[in-house]
């Protein structure tokens, strides 16, 4: 496969326009009766305005595995170029594992863990670890409510970029 992408940032910063080209091989579909999804591996080249060209080994995966009729796992993984807040080119690697289950016809739950490594050109590397849990109550086919908690911790080689946050949220879903 071949996937071109373009990232534009405001102003004339170091990465105001970034053109990426992802050359890859992969597969998608039902690999077994319980394993579905897709993956690709390849090589990405990146051309950035006012900067040098770069390249890296890249991959993309989104796989689902059915543990039982009520419980499943989802694995996502990726490595590619991105853009930082100031328009600079970044190299990002992400791995995420999430479990979903239906406790009953009215109750569903999930728990997940994500790791992200972001490399910046100015001797900065961030390692972000995020975890979340959620419970959903289904009132009817049109109304549901979800209570979720997320913990996000960012470790960085630049101390001012380190943070930890907690988010507790309640959301209501309406379908019409």
PDB file of C-alpha atoms in Angstrom:
ATOM      1  CA  UNK A   1       0.000   0.000   0.000  1.00  0.00           C
ATOM      2  CA  UNK A   2       0.833   3.638  -0.196  1.00  0.00           C
ATOM      3  CA  UNK A   3      -0.608   6.364   2.051  1.00  0.00           C
ATOM      4  CA  UNK A   4       0.280  10.024   1.534  1.00  0.00           C
ATOM      5  CA  UNK A   5      -0.521  12.552   4.273  1.00  0.00           C
ATOM      6  CA  UNK A   6      -0.001  16.239   4.821  1.00  0.00           C
ATOM      7  CA  UNK A   7       0.210  18.084   8.135  1.00  0.00           C
ATOM      8  CA  UNK A   8      -0.101  21.874   8.103  1.00  0.00           C
ATOM      9  CA  UNK A   9       0.483  24.047  11.144  1.00  0.00           C
ATOM     10  CA  UNK A  10      -0.163  27.745  11.556  1.00  0.00           C
ATOM     11  CA  UNK A  11       2.480  30.322  10.809  1.00  0.00           C
ATOM     12  CA  UNK A  12       5.940  29.844   9.449  1.00  0.00           C
ATOM     13  CA  UNK A  13       7.282  27.582  12.187  1.00  0.00           C
ATOM     14  CA  UNK A  14       9.784  24.799  11.587  1.00  0.00           C
ATOM     15  CA  UNK A  15       7.111  22.417  10.377  1.00  0.00           C
ATOM     16  CA  UNK A  16       4.530  24.632   8.700  1.00  0.00           C
ATOM     17  CA  UNK A  17       3.993  21.921   6.054  1.00  0.00           C
ATOM     18  CA  UNK A  18       4.937  18.262   6.494  1.00  0.00           C
ATOM     19  CA  UNK A  19       4.375  15.752   3.682  1.00  0.00           C
ATOM     20  CA  UNK A  20       4.597  12.080   4.683  1.00  0.00           C
ATOM     21  CA  UNK A  21       4.592   9.036   2.404  1.00  0.00           C
ATOM     22  CA  UNK A  22       3.949   5.611   3.953  1.00  0.00           C
ATOM     23  CA  UNK A  23       4.976   2.606   1.799  1.00  0.00           C
ATOM     24  CA  UNK A  24       3.697  -0.599   3.383  1.00  0.00           C
ATOM     25  CA  UNK A  25       2.516  -4.181   3.193  1.00  0.00           C
ATOM     26  CA  UNK A  26      -0.185  -5.608   5.393  1.00  0.00           C
ATOM     27  CA  UNK A  27      -3.377  -7.561   5.734  1.00  0.00           C
ATOM     28  CA  UNK A  28      -6.881  -7.057   7.043  1.00  0.00           C
ATOM     29  CA  UNK A  29      -9.887  -9.239   7.614  1.00  0.00           C
ATOM     30  CA  UNK A  30     -10.880 -12.217   9.736  1.00  0.00           C
ATOM     31  CA  UNK A  31      -7.611 -14.029  10.526  1.00  0.00           C
ATOM     32  CA  UNK A  32      -9.361 -16.639  12.688  1.00  0.00           C
ATOM     33  CA  UNK A  33     -12.976 -16.888  13.872  1.00  0.00           C
ATOM     34  CA  UNK A  34     -11.967 -14.867  16.967  1.00  0.00           C
ATOM     35  CA  UNK A  35      -9.178 -12.593  15.617  1.00  0.00           C
ATOM     36  CA  UNK A  36     -10.108  -9.738  13.267  1.00  0.00           C
ATOM     37  CA  UNK A  37      -8.672  -6.430  12.177  1.00  0.00           C
ATOM     38  CA  UNK A  38      -5.735  -5.279  10.164  1.00  0.00           C
ATOM     39  CA  UNK A  39      -2.063  -4.366  10.257  1.00  0.00           C
ATOM     40  CA  UNK A  40       0.606  -2.878   8.037  1.00  0.00           C
ATOM     41  CA  UNK A  41       4.368  -2.457   8.278  1.00  0.00           C
ATOM     42  CA  UNK A  42       6.551  -0.303   6.121  1.00  0.00           C
ATOM     43  CA  UNK A  43       8.689   2.741   5.628  1.00  0.00           C
ATOM     44  CA  UNK A  44       7.666   6.399   5.950  1.00  0.00           C
ATOM     45  CA  UNK A  45       9.479   9.325   4.401  1.00  0.00           C
ATOM     46  CA  UNK A  46       8.797  12.861   5.593  1.00  0.00           C
ATOM     47  CA  UNK A  47       9.546  16.185   3.954  1.00  0.00           C
ATOM     48  CA  UNK A  48       9.200  19.281   6.130  1.00  0.00           C
ATOM     49  CA  UNK A  49       9.231  22.918   5.044  1.00  0.00           C
ATOM     50  CA  UNK A  50      12.400  24.675   6.231  1.00  0.00           C
ATOM     51  CA  UNK A  51      13.932  21.452   7.574  1.00  0.00           C
ATOM     52  CA  UNK A  52      15.748  18.306   6.497  1.00  0.00           C
ATOM     53  CA  UNK A  53      14.018  15.153   5.244  1.00  0.00           C
ATOM     54  CA  UNK A  54      13.575  12.181   7.563  1.00  0.00           C
ATOM     55  CA  UNK A  55      12.502   8.537   7.369  1.00  0.00           C
ATOM     56  CA  UNK A  56      11.574   5.757   9.769  1.00  0.00           C
ATOM     57  CA  UNK A  57      10.324   2.173  10.016  1.00  0.00           C
ATOM     58  CA  UNK A  58       6.565   2.519  10.554  1.00  0.00           C
ATOM     59  CA  UNK A  59       3.632   0.279  11.446  1.00  0.00           C
ATOM     60  CA  UNK A  60      -0.090   0.413  12.069  1.00  0.00           C
ATOM     61  CA  UNK A  61      -2.304  -2.247  13.671  1.00  0.00           C
ATOM     62  CA  UNK A  62      -5.846  -2.514  14.932  1.00  0.00           C
ATOM     63  CA  UNK A  63      -6.722  -6.027  16.078  1.00  0.00           C
ATOM     64  CA  UNK A  64      -9.700  -7.393  17.981  1.00  0.00           C
ATOM     65  CA  UNK A  65      -9.881 -10.729  19.768  1.00  0.00           C
ATOM     66  CA  UNK A  66     -13.114 -12.277  21.090  1.00  0.00           C
ATOM     67  CA  UNK A  67     -12.405 -13.994  24.404  1.00  0.00           C
ATOM     68  CA  UNK A  68     -16.066 -14.974  24.790  1.00  0.00           C
ATOM     69  CA  UNK A  69     -19.388 -13.826  23.305  1.00  0.00           C
ATOM     70  CA  UNK A  70     -19.505 -11.093  25.980  1.00  0.00           C
ATOM     71  CA  UNK A  71     -15.806 -10.161  26.318  1.00  0.00           C
ATOM     72  CA  UNK A  72     -13.278  -8.905  23.803  1.00  0.00           C
ATOM     73  CA  UNK A  73      -9.815  -7.351  23.636  1.00  0.00           C
ATOM     74  CA  UNK A  74      -8.665  -4.598  21.312  1.00  0.00           C
ATOM     75  CA  UNK A  75      -4.996  -3.955  20.521  1.00  0.00           C
ATOM     76  CA  UNK A  76      -3.839  -0.911  18.585  1.00  0.00           C
ATOM     77  CA  UNK A  77      -0.277  -0.007  17.723  1.00  0.00           C
ATOM     78  CA  UNK A  78       1.298   2.632  15.508  1.00  0.00           C
ATOM     79  CA  UNK A  79       4.580   4.350  14.708  1.00  0.00           C
ATOM     80  CA  UNK A  80       4.767   7.345  12.415  1.00  0.00           C
ATOM     81  CA  UNK A  81       5.571  11.031  12.102  1.00  0.00           C
ATOM     82  CA  UNK A  82       3.421  13.730  13.674  1.00  0.00           C
ATOM     83  CA  UNK A  83       3.590  17.418  14.557  1.00  0.00           C
ATOM     84  CA  UNK A  84       4.231  19.033  17.924  1.00  0.00           C
ATOM     85  CA  UNK A  85       2.449  22.070  19.334  1.00  0.00           C
ATOM     86  CA  UNK A  86       4.957  24.440  17.719  1.00  0.00           C
ATOM     87  CA  UNK A  87       4.816  22.739  14.325  1.00  0.00           C
ATOM     88  CA  UNK A  88       7.965  20.676  14.835  1.00  0.00           C
ATOM     89  CA  UNK A  89       8.199  17.181  13.391  1.00  0.00           C
ATOM     90  CA  UNK A  90       7.776  14.392  15.967  1.00  0.00           C
ATOM     91  CA  UNK A  91       8.183  10.624  15.893  1.00  0.00           C
ATOM     92  CA  UNK A  92       5.360   8.899  17.748  1.00  0.00           C
ATOM     93  CA  UNK A  93       4.971   5.264  18.852  1.00  0.00           C
ATOM     94  CA  UNK A  94       1.717   4.179  20.524  1.00  0.00           C
ATOM     95  CA  UNK A  95       0.524   0.863  21.997  1.00  0.00           C
ATOM     96  CA  UNK A  96      -2.943   0.452  23.491  1.00  0.00           C
ATOM     97  CA  UNK A  97      -4.773  -2.546  24.956  1.00  0.00           C
ATOM     98  CA  UNK A  98      -8.450  -2.343  25.939  1.00  0.00           C
ATOM     99  CA  UNK A  99     -10.815  -4.992  27.335  1.00  0.00           C
ATOM    100  CA  UNK A 100     -14.591  -4.753  26.857  1.00  0.00           C
ATOM    101  CA  UNK A 101     -17.242  -6.857  28.549  1.00  0.00           C
ATOM    102  CA  UNK A 102     -21.003  -7.051  28.934  1.00  0.00           C
ATOM    103  CA  UNK A 103     -21.828  -7.903  32.540  1.00  0.00           C
ATOM    104  CA  UNK A 104     -25.546  -8.118  31.743  1.00  0.00           C
ATOM    105  CA  UNK A 105     -27.895  -6.774  29.050  1.00  0.00           C
ATOM    106  CA  UNK A 106     -27.922  -3.409  30.894  1.00  0.00           C
ATOM    107  CA  UNK A 107     -24.322  -3.152  32.146  1.00  0.00           C
ATOM    108  CA  UNK A 108     -21.119  -2.910  30.082  1.00  0.00           C
ATOM    109  CA  UNK A 109     -17.571  -2.196  31.180  1.00  0.00           C
ATOM    110  CA  UNK A 110     -14.133  -1.496  29.798  1.00  0.00           C
ATOM    111  CA  UNK A 111     -10.575  -1.006  31.000  1.00  0.00           C
ATOM    112  CA  UNK A 112      -7.581   0.107  28.999  1.00  0.00           C
ATOM    113  CA  UNK A 113      -3.920   0.977  29.127  1.00  0.00           C
ATOM    114  CA  UNK A 114      -2.021   3.132  26.612  1.00  0.00           C
ATOM    115  CA  UNK A 115       1.682   3.867  26.246  1.00  0.00           C
ATOM    116  CA  UNK A 116       2.941   6.612  23.925  1.00  0.00           C
ATOM    117  CA  UNK A 117       6.537   7.650  23.188  1.00  0.00           C
ATOM    118  CA  UNK A 118       7.019  10.963  21.363  1.00  0.00           C
ATOM    119  CA  UNK A 119      10.442  12.097  20.166  1.00  0.00           C
ATOM    120  CA  UNK A 120      11.004  15.784  19.428  1.00  0.00           C
ATOM    121  CA  UNK A 121      13.912  17.219  17.433  1.00  0.00           C
ATOM    122  CA  UNK A 122      15.177  19.443  20.282  1.00  0.00           C
ATOM    123  CA  UNK A 123      16.505  16.678  22.587  1.00  0.00           C
ATOM    124  CA  UNK A 124      13.111  16.064  24.146  1.00  0.00           C
ATOM    125  CA  UNK A 125      11.368  12.730  24.621  1.00  0.00           C
ATOM    126  CA  UNK A 126       7.982  12.238  26.270  1.00  0.00           C
ATOM    127  CA  UNK A 127       6.700   8.926  27.615  1.00  0.00           C
ATOM    128  CA  UNK A 128       2.995   9.015  28.368  1.00  0.00           C
ATOM    129  CA  UNK A 129       1.126   6.294  30.242  1.00  0.00           C
ATOM    130  CA  UNK A 130      -2.660   6.457  30.458  1.00  0.00           C
ATOM    131  CA  UNK A 131      -5.160   4.096  32.047  1.00  0.00           C
ATOM    132  CA  UNK A 132      -8.923   4.181  32.084  1.00  0.00           C
ATOM    133  CA  UNK A 133     -11.937   2.277  33.350  1.00  0.00           C
ATOM    134  CA  UNK A 134     -15.568   2.812  32.411  1.00  0.00           C
ATOM    135  CA  UNK A 135     -18.999   1.421  33.234  1.00  0.00           C
ATOM    136  CA  UNK A 136     -22.058   1.961  31.063  1.00  0.00           C
ATOM    137  CA  UNK A 137     -25.679   1.464  32.039  1.00  0.00           C
ATOM    138  CA  UNK A 138     -28.112   1.016  29.149  1.00  0.00           C
ATOM    139  CA  UNK A 139     -31.555   2.365  30.055  1.00  0.00           C
ATOM    140  CA  UNK A 140     -33.063   1.533  26.641  1.00  0.00           C
ATOM    141  CA  UNK A 141     -31.956   1.157  23.026  1.00  0.00           C
ATOM    142  CA  UNK A 142     -31.890   4.972  22.830  1.00  0.00           C
ATOM    143  CA  UNK A 143     -30.519   6.088  26.227  1.00  0.00           C
ATOM    144  CA  UNK A 144     -27.335   5.133  28.109  1.00  0.00           C
ATOM    145  CA  UNK A 145     -25.063   6.639  30.766  1.00  0.00           C
ATOM    146  CA  UNK A 146     -21.325   6.098  31.181  1.00  0.00           C
ATOM    147  CA  UNK A 147     -19.155   6.797  34.214  1.00  0.00           C
ATOM    148  CA  UNK A 148     -15.429   6.745  33.467  1.00  0.00           C
ATOM    149  CA  UNK A 149     -12.129   7.478  35.186  1.00  0.00           C
ATOM    150  CA  UNK A 150      -8.825   8.219  33.424  1.00  0.00           C
ATOM    151  CA  UNK A 151      -5.345   8.656  34.838  1.00  0.00           C
ATOM    152  CA  UNK A 152      -2.719  10.186  32.548  1.00  0.00           C
ATOM    153  CA  UNK A 153       0.957  10.547  33.476  1.00  0.00           C
ATOM    154  CA  UNK A 154       3.487  12.213  31.158  1.00  0.00           C
ATOM    155  CA  UNK A 155       7.205  11.736  31.865  1.00  0.00           C
ATOM    156  CA  UNK A 156       9.546  13.974  29.848  1.00  0.00           C
ATOM    157  CA  UNK A 157      13.217  14.821  29.498  1.00  0.00           C
ATOM    158  CA  UNK A 158      12.020  18.451  29.821  1.00  0.00           C
ATOM    159  CA  UNK A 159      10.708  18.861  33.367  1.00  0.00           C
ATOM    160  CA  UNK A 160       8.218  21.616  32.454  1.00  0.00           C
ATOM    161  CA  UNK A 161       6.457  19.160  30.085  1.00  0.00           C
ATOM    162  CA  UNK A 162       5.753  16.603  32.833  1.00  0.00           C
ATOM    163  CA  UNK A 163       2.231  16.301  34.194  1.00  0.00           C
ATOM    164  CA  UNK A 164      -0.295  13.982  35.773  1.00  0.00           C
ATOM    165  CA  UNK A 165      -4.038  14.375  35.481  1.00  0.00           C
ATOM    166  CA  UNK A 166      -7.130  12.561  36.675  1.00  0.00           C
ATOM    167  CA  UNK A 167     -10.450  12.816  34.895  1.00  0.00           C
ATOM    168  CA  UNK A 168     -13.749  11.549  36.239  1.00  0.00           C
ATOM    169  CA  UNK A 169     -16.589  11.949  33.778  1.00  0.00           C
ATOM    170  CA  UNK A 170     -20.256  11.167  33.479  1.00  0.00           C
ATOM    171  CA  UNK A 171     -21.827  11.211  30.045  1.00  0.00           C
ATOM    172  CA  UNK A 172     -25.297  10.471  28.727  1.00  0.00           C
ATOM    173  CA  UNK A 173     -25.837   8.998  25.287  1.00  0.00           C
ATOM    174  CA  UNK A 174     -28.983   9.646  23.285  1.00  0.00           C
ATOM    175  CA  UNK A 175     -29.754   7.946  19.967  1.00  0.00           C
ATOM    176  CA  UNK A 176     -32.507   9.054  17.693  1.00  0.00           C
TER     177      UNK A 176
END
